[in-house]
XYZ file of C-alpha atoms in Angstrom:
391
model
C 0.000 0.000 0.000
C 1.649 3.239 -1.130
C 1.712 6.557 0.684
C -0.905 9.124 -0.214
C -0.321 11.822 -2.797
C -2.096 15.193 -2.939
C -4.513 15.415 -5.844
C -6.242 18.193 -7.748
C -8.663 17.833 -10.627
C -7.144 19.332 -13.771
C -8.943 18.348 -16.962
C -6.803 19.196 -20.021
C -8.072 21.746 -22.521
C -7.924 19.053 -25.186
C -10.631 17.130 -23.308
C -12.769 20.249 -22.988
C -12.381 20.914 -26.709
C -13.384 17.336 -27.532
C -16.496 17.664 -25.375
C -17.544 20.847 -27.192
C -17.037 19.202 -30.578
C -19.190 16.260 -29.592
C -21.893 18.586 -28.296
C -21.851 20.506 -31.572
C -22.444 17.268 -33.483
C -25.468 16.226 -31.446
C -28.446 14.718 -33.250
C -31.576 14.903 -31.108
C -34.392 12.348 -31.291
C -37.936 13.377 -32.098
C -40.621 13.579 -29.422
C -44.346 12.869 -29.271
C -46.686 15.808 -28.828
C -47.471 16.436 -25.184
C -45.176 13.650 -23.994
C -43.665 15.639 -21.110
C -42.036 13.033 -18.790
C -44.301 10.157 -19.857
C -41.595 8.568 -22.014
C -38.515 9.866 -20.240
C -36.579 13.115 -20.252
C -38.311 15.895 -22.233
C -36.514 17.031 -25.364
C -36.724 20.687 -24.326
C -34.781 19.977 -21.138
C -31.945 18.267 -22.963
C -31.795 20.944 -25.671
C -31.483 23.616 -22.978
C -28.833 21.724 -21.027
C -26.786 20.885 -24.111
C -26.763 24.513 -25.211
C -25.643 25.584 -21.742
C -22.989 22.860 -21.603
C -21.692 23.905 -24.991
C -21.667 27.688 -24.672
C -22.142 28.826 -21.082
C -21.106 26.232 -18.530
C -17.725 26.941 -16.935
C -16.052 23.651 -16.085
C -12.983 25.427 -14.743
C -15.157 27.145 -12.135
C -16.696 23.800 -11.191
C -13.224 22.307 -11.058
C -12.084 25.064 -8.695
C -14.974 24.279 -6.332
C -13.987 20.623 -6.290
C -10.379 21.533 -5.584
C -11.383 23.489 -2.488
C -11.636 20.107 -0.790
C -8.447 18.311 0.326
C -8.028 15.428 -2.113
C -5.543 12.607 -2.325
C -4.810 9.343 -4.094
C -3.361 6.152 -2.715
C -2.752 2.638 -4.010
C -4.902 0.029 -2.272
C -4.203 -3.679 -2.699
C -7.416 -5.651 -3.238
C -7.288 -9.402 -2.641
C -7.266 -11.156 -5.998
C -7.398 -7.929 -8.000
C -4.039 -6.275 -7.382
C -3.496 -2.619 -6.619
C -5.949 0.116 -7.521
C -5.182 3.803 -7.302
C -7.988 5.316 -5.233
C -9.057 8.956 -5.108
C -10.580 10.425 -1.962
C -11.366 13.511 0.058
C -10.028 13.536 3.610
C -10.671 16.342 6.048
C -10.001 16.081 9.755
C -11.922 17.975 12.397
C -10.160 20.174 14.937
C -12.023 18.338 17.687
C -9.714 15.951 19.523
C -12.485 13.416 20.061
C -13.892 13.531 16.523
C -15.335 10.301 15.113
C -13.774 8.953 11.897
C -16.521 8.567 9.273
C -16.289 7.291 5.725
C -18.990 8.446 3.313
C -19.774 6.050 0.476
C -21.726 7.153 -2.593
C -23.564 5.088 -5.186
C -24.717 5.436 -8.801
C -25.261 7.924 -10.359
C -23.621 9.654 -7.437
C -20.001 10.534 -6.851
C -17.597 11.720 -4.182
C -18.883 15.319 -4.322
C -22.197 14.274 -2.809
C -20.342 14.817 0.463
C -19.660 18.474 -0.337
C -22.599 19.922 1.596
C -22.386 17.753 4.696
C -18.605 17.729 5.104
C -18.249 21.299 6.464
C -21.028 20.610 8.959
C -19.623 17.269 10.089
C -16.074 18.505 10.698
C -17.162 21.656 12.539
C -16.490 21.711 16.264
C -19.312 22.162 18.721
C -19.789 21.293 22.372
C -23.353 20.145 21.850
C -22.802 17.615 19.076
C -20.031 15.219 18.041
C -17.631 16.163 15.275
C -16.286 13.874 12.580
C -13.119 13.277 10.607
C -14.563 12.767 7.120
C -13.320 10.544 4.311
C -15.207 10.347 0.997
C -13.710 8.114 -1.661
C -14.424 7.756 -5.332
C -15.424 4.109 -5.540
C -13.273 2.082 -7.968
C -14.385 2.946 -11.495
C -16.022 6.197 -10.360
C -14.718 9.742 -10.433
C -10.949 9.814 -10.321
C -10.317 6.321 -8.964
C -8.858 3.561 -11.083
C -11.274 0.873 -12.257
C -10.720 -2.866 -11.750
C -9.597 -4.778 -14.838
C -10.993 -8.189 -13.892
C -14.482 -9.606 -13.593
C -16.049 -10.258 -10.208
C -15.337 -6.948 -8.463
C -18.519 -6.476 -6.429
C -19.669 -4.743 -3.249
C -17.441 -6.947 -1.081
C -14.373 -5.608 -2.877
C -15.697 -2.041 -2.690
C -15.935 -2.553 1.058
C -12.419 -3.947 1.214
C -11.093 -0.847 -0.545
C -12.942 1.482 1.831
C -11.791 -0.448 4.902
C -8.152 -0.576 3.851
C -8.286 3.119 3.027
C -9.477 3.911 6.548
C -6.739 1.743 8.069
C -4.117 3.433 5.906
C -5.289 6.802 7.228
C -4.788 5.623 10.795
C -8.442 4.980 11.603
C -8.537 1.539 13.198
C -12.089 2.188 14.425
C -14.601 4.157 12.396
C -18.225 4.502 11.305
C -19.753 4.310 7.824
C -22.493 6.288 6.083
C -23.893 5.241 2.727
C -26.857 5.393 0.390
C -27.609 3.585 -2.871
C -24.671 1.207 -3.503
C -23.075 2.832 -0.480
C -25.720 1.083 1.619
C -24.682 -2.368 0.430
C -20.997 -1.501 0.725
C -21.512 -0.248 4.282
C -23.577 -3.325 5.118
C -20.794 -5.587 3.874
C -18.241 -3.631 5.863
C -20.310 -3.969 9.041
C -20.575 -7.721 8.471
C -16.916 -8.248 7.533
C -15.062 -5.719 9.689
C -17.405 -5.096 12.625
C -17.312 -4.940 15.522
C -13.533 -4.633 15.712
C -13.246 -1.858 13.134
C -16.707 -0.770 11.984
C -18.296 0.458 15.199
C -21.594 1.546 13.623
C -23.145 2.354 10.275
C -25.895 4.594 8.980
C -27.921 4.521 5.790
C -30.542 6.660 4.099
C -31.351 3.817 1.678
C -32.447 0.799 3.757
C -32.720 -1.611 0.855
C -34.269 -4.811 2.245
C -37.011 -7.390 1.906
C -39.915 -8.090 4.278
C -39.246 -10.592 7.089
C -39.584 -14.241 6.108
C -41.019 -17.003 8.264
C -37.905 -19.167 7.998
C -35.195 -16.518 8.379
C -36.923 -14.124 10.784
C -39.781 -15.984 12.508
C -40.266 -13.462 15.330
C -40.111 -10.501 12.960
C -42.421 -12.314 10.568
C -45.066 -12.672 13.283
C -44.754 -8.969 14.123
C -44.973 -8.181 10.426
C -48.158 -10.198 10.055
C -49.936 -8.599 13.027
C -48.652 -5.023 12.732
C -50.798 -2.765 10.505
C -49.054 -0.495 8.034
C -48.849 3.176 8.946
C -49.775 5.933 6.466
C -46.029 6.413 5.897
C -45.683 2.714 5.138
C -48.538 2.784 2.609
C -47.116 5.864 0.887
C -43.694 4.248 0.719
C -45.024 0.995 -0.686
C -46.949 2.918 -3.334
C -43.786 4.795 -4.282
C -41.836 1.523 -4.392
C -44.451 -0.168 -6.568
C -44.419 2.716 -9.032
C -40.632 2.607 -9.205
C -40.534 -1.155 -9.706
C -43.092 -0.875 -12.512
C -41.682 2.081 -14.406
C -38.415 3.252 -12.885
C -35.980 0.366 -12.718
C -35.482 -0.337 -16.413
C -32.047 1.296 -16.301
C -30.915 -1.349 -13.783
C -31.887 -4.209 -16.076
C -29.747 -2.743 -18.836
C -26.764 -2.120 -16.576
C -27.092 -5.559 -14.975
C -27.210 -7.510 -18.208
C -25.447 -5.489 -20.916
C -23.126 -2.925 -19.308
C -20.593 -3.181 -22.121
C -23.198 -2.707 -24.855
C -24.678 0.230 -22.997
C -21.196 1.575 -22.355
C -20.493 2.495 -25.968
C -23.195 5.149 -25.953
C -22.132 6.441 -22.527
C -18.461 6.665 -23.489
C -19.018 8.282 -26.876
C -22.043 10.539 -26.394
C -22.037 13.241 -23.727
C -25.674 13.980 -24.607
C -26.640 10.354 -24.058
C -24.813 10.391 -20.726
C -26.504 13.645 -19.753
C -29.992 12.298 -20.472
C -29.276 9.007 -18.683
C -28.152 10.703 -15.453
C -30.468 13.723 -15.597
C -33.427 11.341 -15.666
C -32.374 9.978 -12.255
C -31.438 13.307 -10.707
C -34.942 14.604 -11.364
C -36.953 11.429 -10.791
C -35.173 10.361 -7.611
C -35.290 13.713 -5.819
C -38.122 15.435 -3.986
C -38.763 18.507 -6.152
C -35.163 19.591 -5.658
C -34.572 22.893 -7.452
C -31.722 21.828 -9.711
C -29.686 24.592 -11.276
C -28.523 23.765 -14.804
C -24.892 24.236 -13.832
C -25.341 21.836 -10.909
C -26.584 19.216 -13.329
C -23.760 19.825 -15.761
C -21.080 19.742 -13.072
C -22.505 16.454 -11.814
C -22.573 14.859 -15.262
C -19.179 16.301 -16.186
C -17.563 14.384 -13.327
C -18.791 11.229 -15.050
C -17.733 12.408 -18.501
C -14.230 13.321 -17.326
C -13.887 10.358 -14.979
C -10.633 8.470 -14.988
C -12.082 5.184 -16.251
C -14.851 6.682 -18.371
C -18.562 6.837 -17.553
C -19.324 3.208 -18.379
C -17.053 1.705 -15.714
C -19.256 2.952 -12.886
C -22.270 0.951 -14.045
C -20.509 -2.432 -14.049
C -21.316 -2.879 -10.367
C -24.886 -3.742 -11.376
C -23.715 -6.701 -13.441
C -21.140 -7.842 -10.906
C -23.639 -7.745 -8.071
C -26.055 -9.968 -9.992
C -23.285 -12.410 -10.898
C -21.321 -12.434 -7.644
C -23.834 -11.302 -5.052
C -22.889 -9.591 -1.836
C -25.897 -9.279 0.472
C -24.617 -10.317 3.915
C -26.726 -11.681 6.767
C -28.003 -9.681 9.730
C -25.242 -7.816 11.556
C -25.068 -6.935 15.268
C -23.163 -3.731 14.488
C -25.321 -0.744 15.533
C -27.306 0.637 12.600
C -28.988 3.996 12.104
C -31.631 4.628 9.440
C -32.967 7.886 8.023
C -36.234 7.632 6.099
C -36.876 10.101 3.282
C -40.306 9.915 1.585
C -39.147 10.214 -2.040
C -36.511 7.525 -1.771
C -36.987 5.113 -4.664
C -37.787 2.159 -2.406
C -39.124 3.413 0.932
C -39.679 0.420 3.205
C -41.695 -0.052 6.408
C -39.572 0.355 9.527
C -40.108 -3.233 10.596
C -38.400 -4.522 7.455
C -35.098 -2.834 8.352
C -34.756 -5.136 11.363
C -33.852 -7.872 8.892
C -30.562 -6.203 7.973
C -29.067 -5.035 11.240
C -29.183 -3.960 14.847
C -31.278 -0.810 14.458
C -30.499 1.603 17.292
C -31.499 4.898 15.676
C -34.283 5.969 13.312
C -35.447 9.281 11.950
C -38.374 10.076 9.659
C -38.376 13.120 7.400
C -41.234 14.903 5.704
C -39.276 15.729 2.547
C -36.251 14.470 0.658
C -35.316 11.781 -1.814
C -32.508 9.486 -2.900
C -29.563 11.878 -2.632
C -30.050 12.860 1.006
C -26.562 14.258 1.579
C -27.036 16.624 -1.351
C -30.783 17.333 -1.112
C -31.166 17.558 2.655
C -27.697 18.035 4.138
C -28.924 19.684 7.330
C -31.356 16.840 8.003
C -28.807 14.109 7.386
C -26.170 15.800 9.538
C -28.711 16.302 12.307
C -29.429 12.585 12.220
C -25.754 11.647 12.386
C -25.147 14.057 15.240
C -28.129 12.646 17.104
C -27.147 9.050 16.478
C -23.595 9.533 17.712
C -24.333 12.215 20.288
C -24.741 11.622 23.999
C -28.508 11.245 23.715
C -28.093 8.700 20.932
C -25.858 6.536 23.079
C -23.319 5.841 20.335
C -20.534 8.254 21.155
C -18.187 5.346 20.666
C -14.796 6.528 19.549
């Protein structure tokens, strides 16, 4: 494992010129009258965003904002896969008793999802705990190297995150994750808790209802406990998403390479693919066009190319990686416009739930949409009243 090296994002002008040329050569599809969002992203939205990306968006300004955060790279040896050069943000708090926390993103997220919560988490206050924050680019995402072999699934993502924390001197730490970050964190709790992973928190409690054979006591509770209005609303949202919102996953699970040609060659195709999720998975978040373009540009300029990030879907189906119940303390934040909101009782099937918080607004990208709410939950979970001021 090599020593860390300071890192700054510096996309060459040749890459910026190539992007503009590709945007100038765009050929838009037609659109049915009055389609709006019924068939996917409206043509008017993509036309507007492409024009802004081509003539008005300032990547250098976005790059400067990214480089305000302390970034590094380090080689991490992954069992059976060799060394991967991993990119990450690492900012320590001034508080002597700060809790080491690693933030793990998913797809179509990236390391900059941490940008709004990091300043709040590292700040020092007598009332709430402070955190040393690490946010990596998962292998194949952002500015991390991608694996070259098949079979690199959430277990290996967790190994990378764990070894990164050890290399930074954090023998004990906590994990926060949503989307794929949930499954990575869950694997880390199972594999490295309770010695290293002291607790974990998720805003995406992906799970199934209790089963009679695996969770007999929970199953009985499930059968006799009526759903709350929140439960019914969440199940309706989940049903809608399963019926009309998960098609992207089927493509990325079964044909990531085929899909990858369009993602790697067409910035407009990439924009539409990600923009669809940023709008559909959030709770009426007021996206600024430049926010969207900065987000998508991180994928376009990523070290391994935008296709590499979607391979996790295929690897997870082939390799698996859902661990059994873990005794490591778990905190859950429930946001109503999450893509798969589940009843609280279901989350008992995945871990030792010690903290829960319900929110009246917010969607899939909680750290970015509702940073104050998520930070409040983490402070409460690990504060004195939460009983998990562990480290």
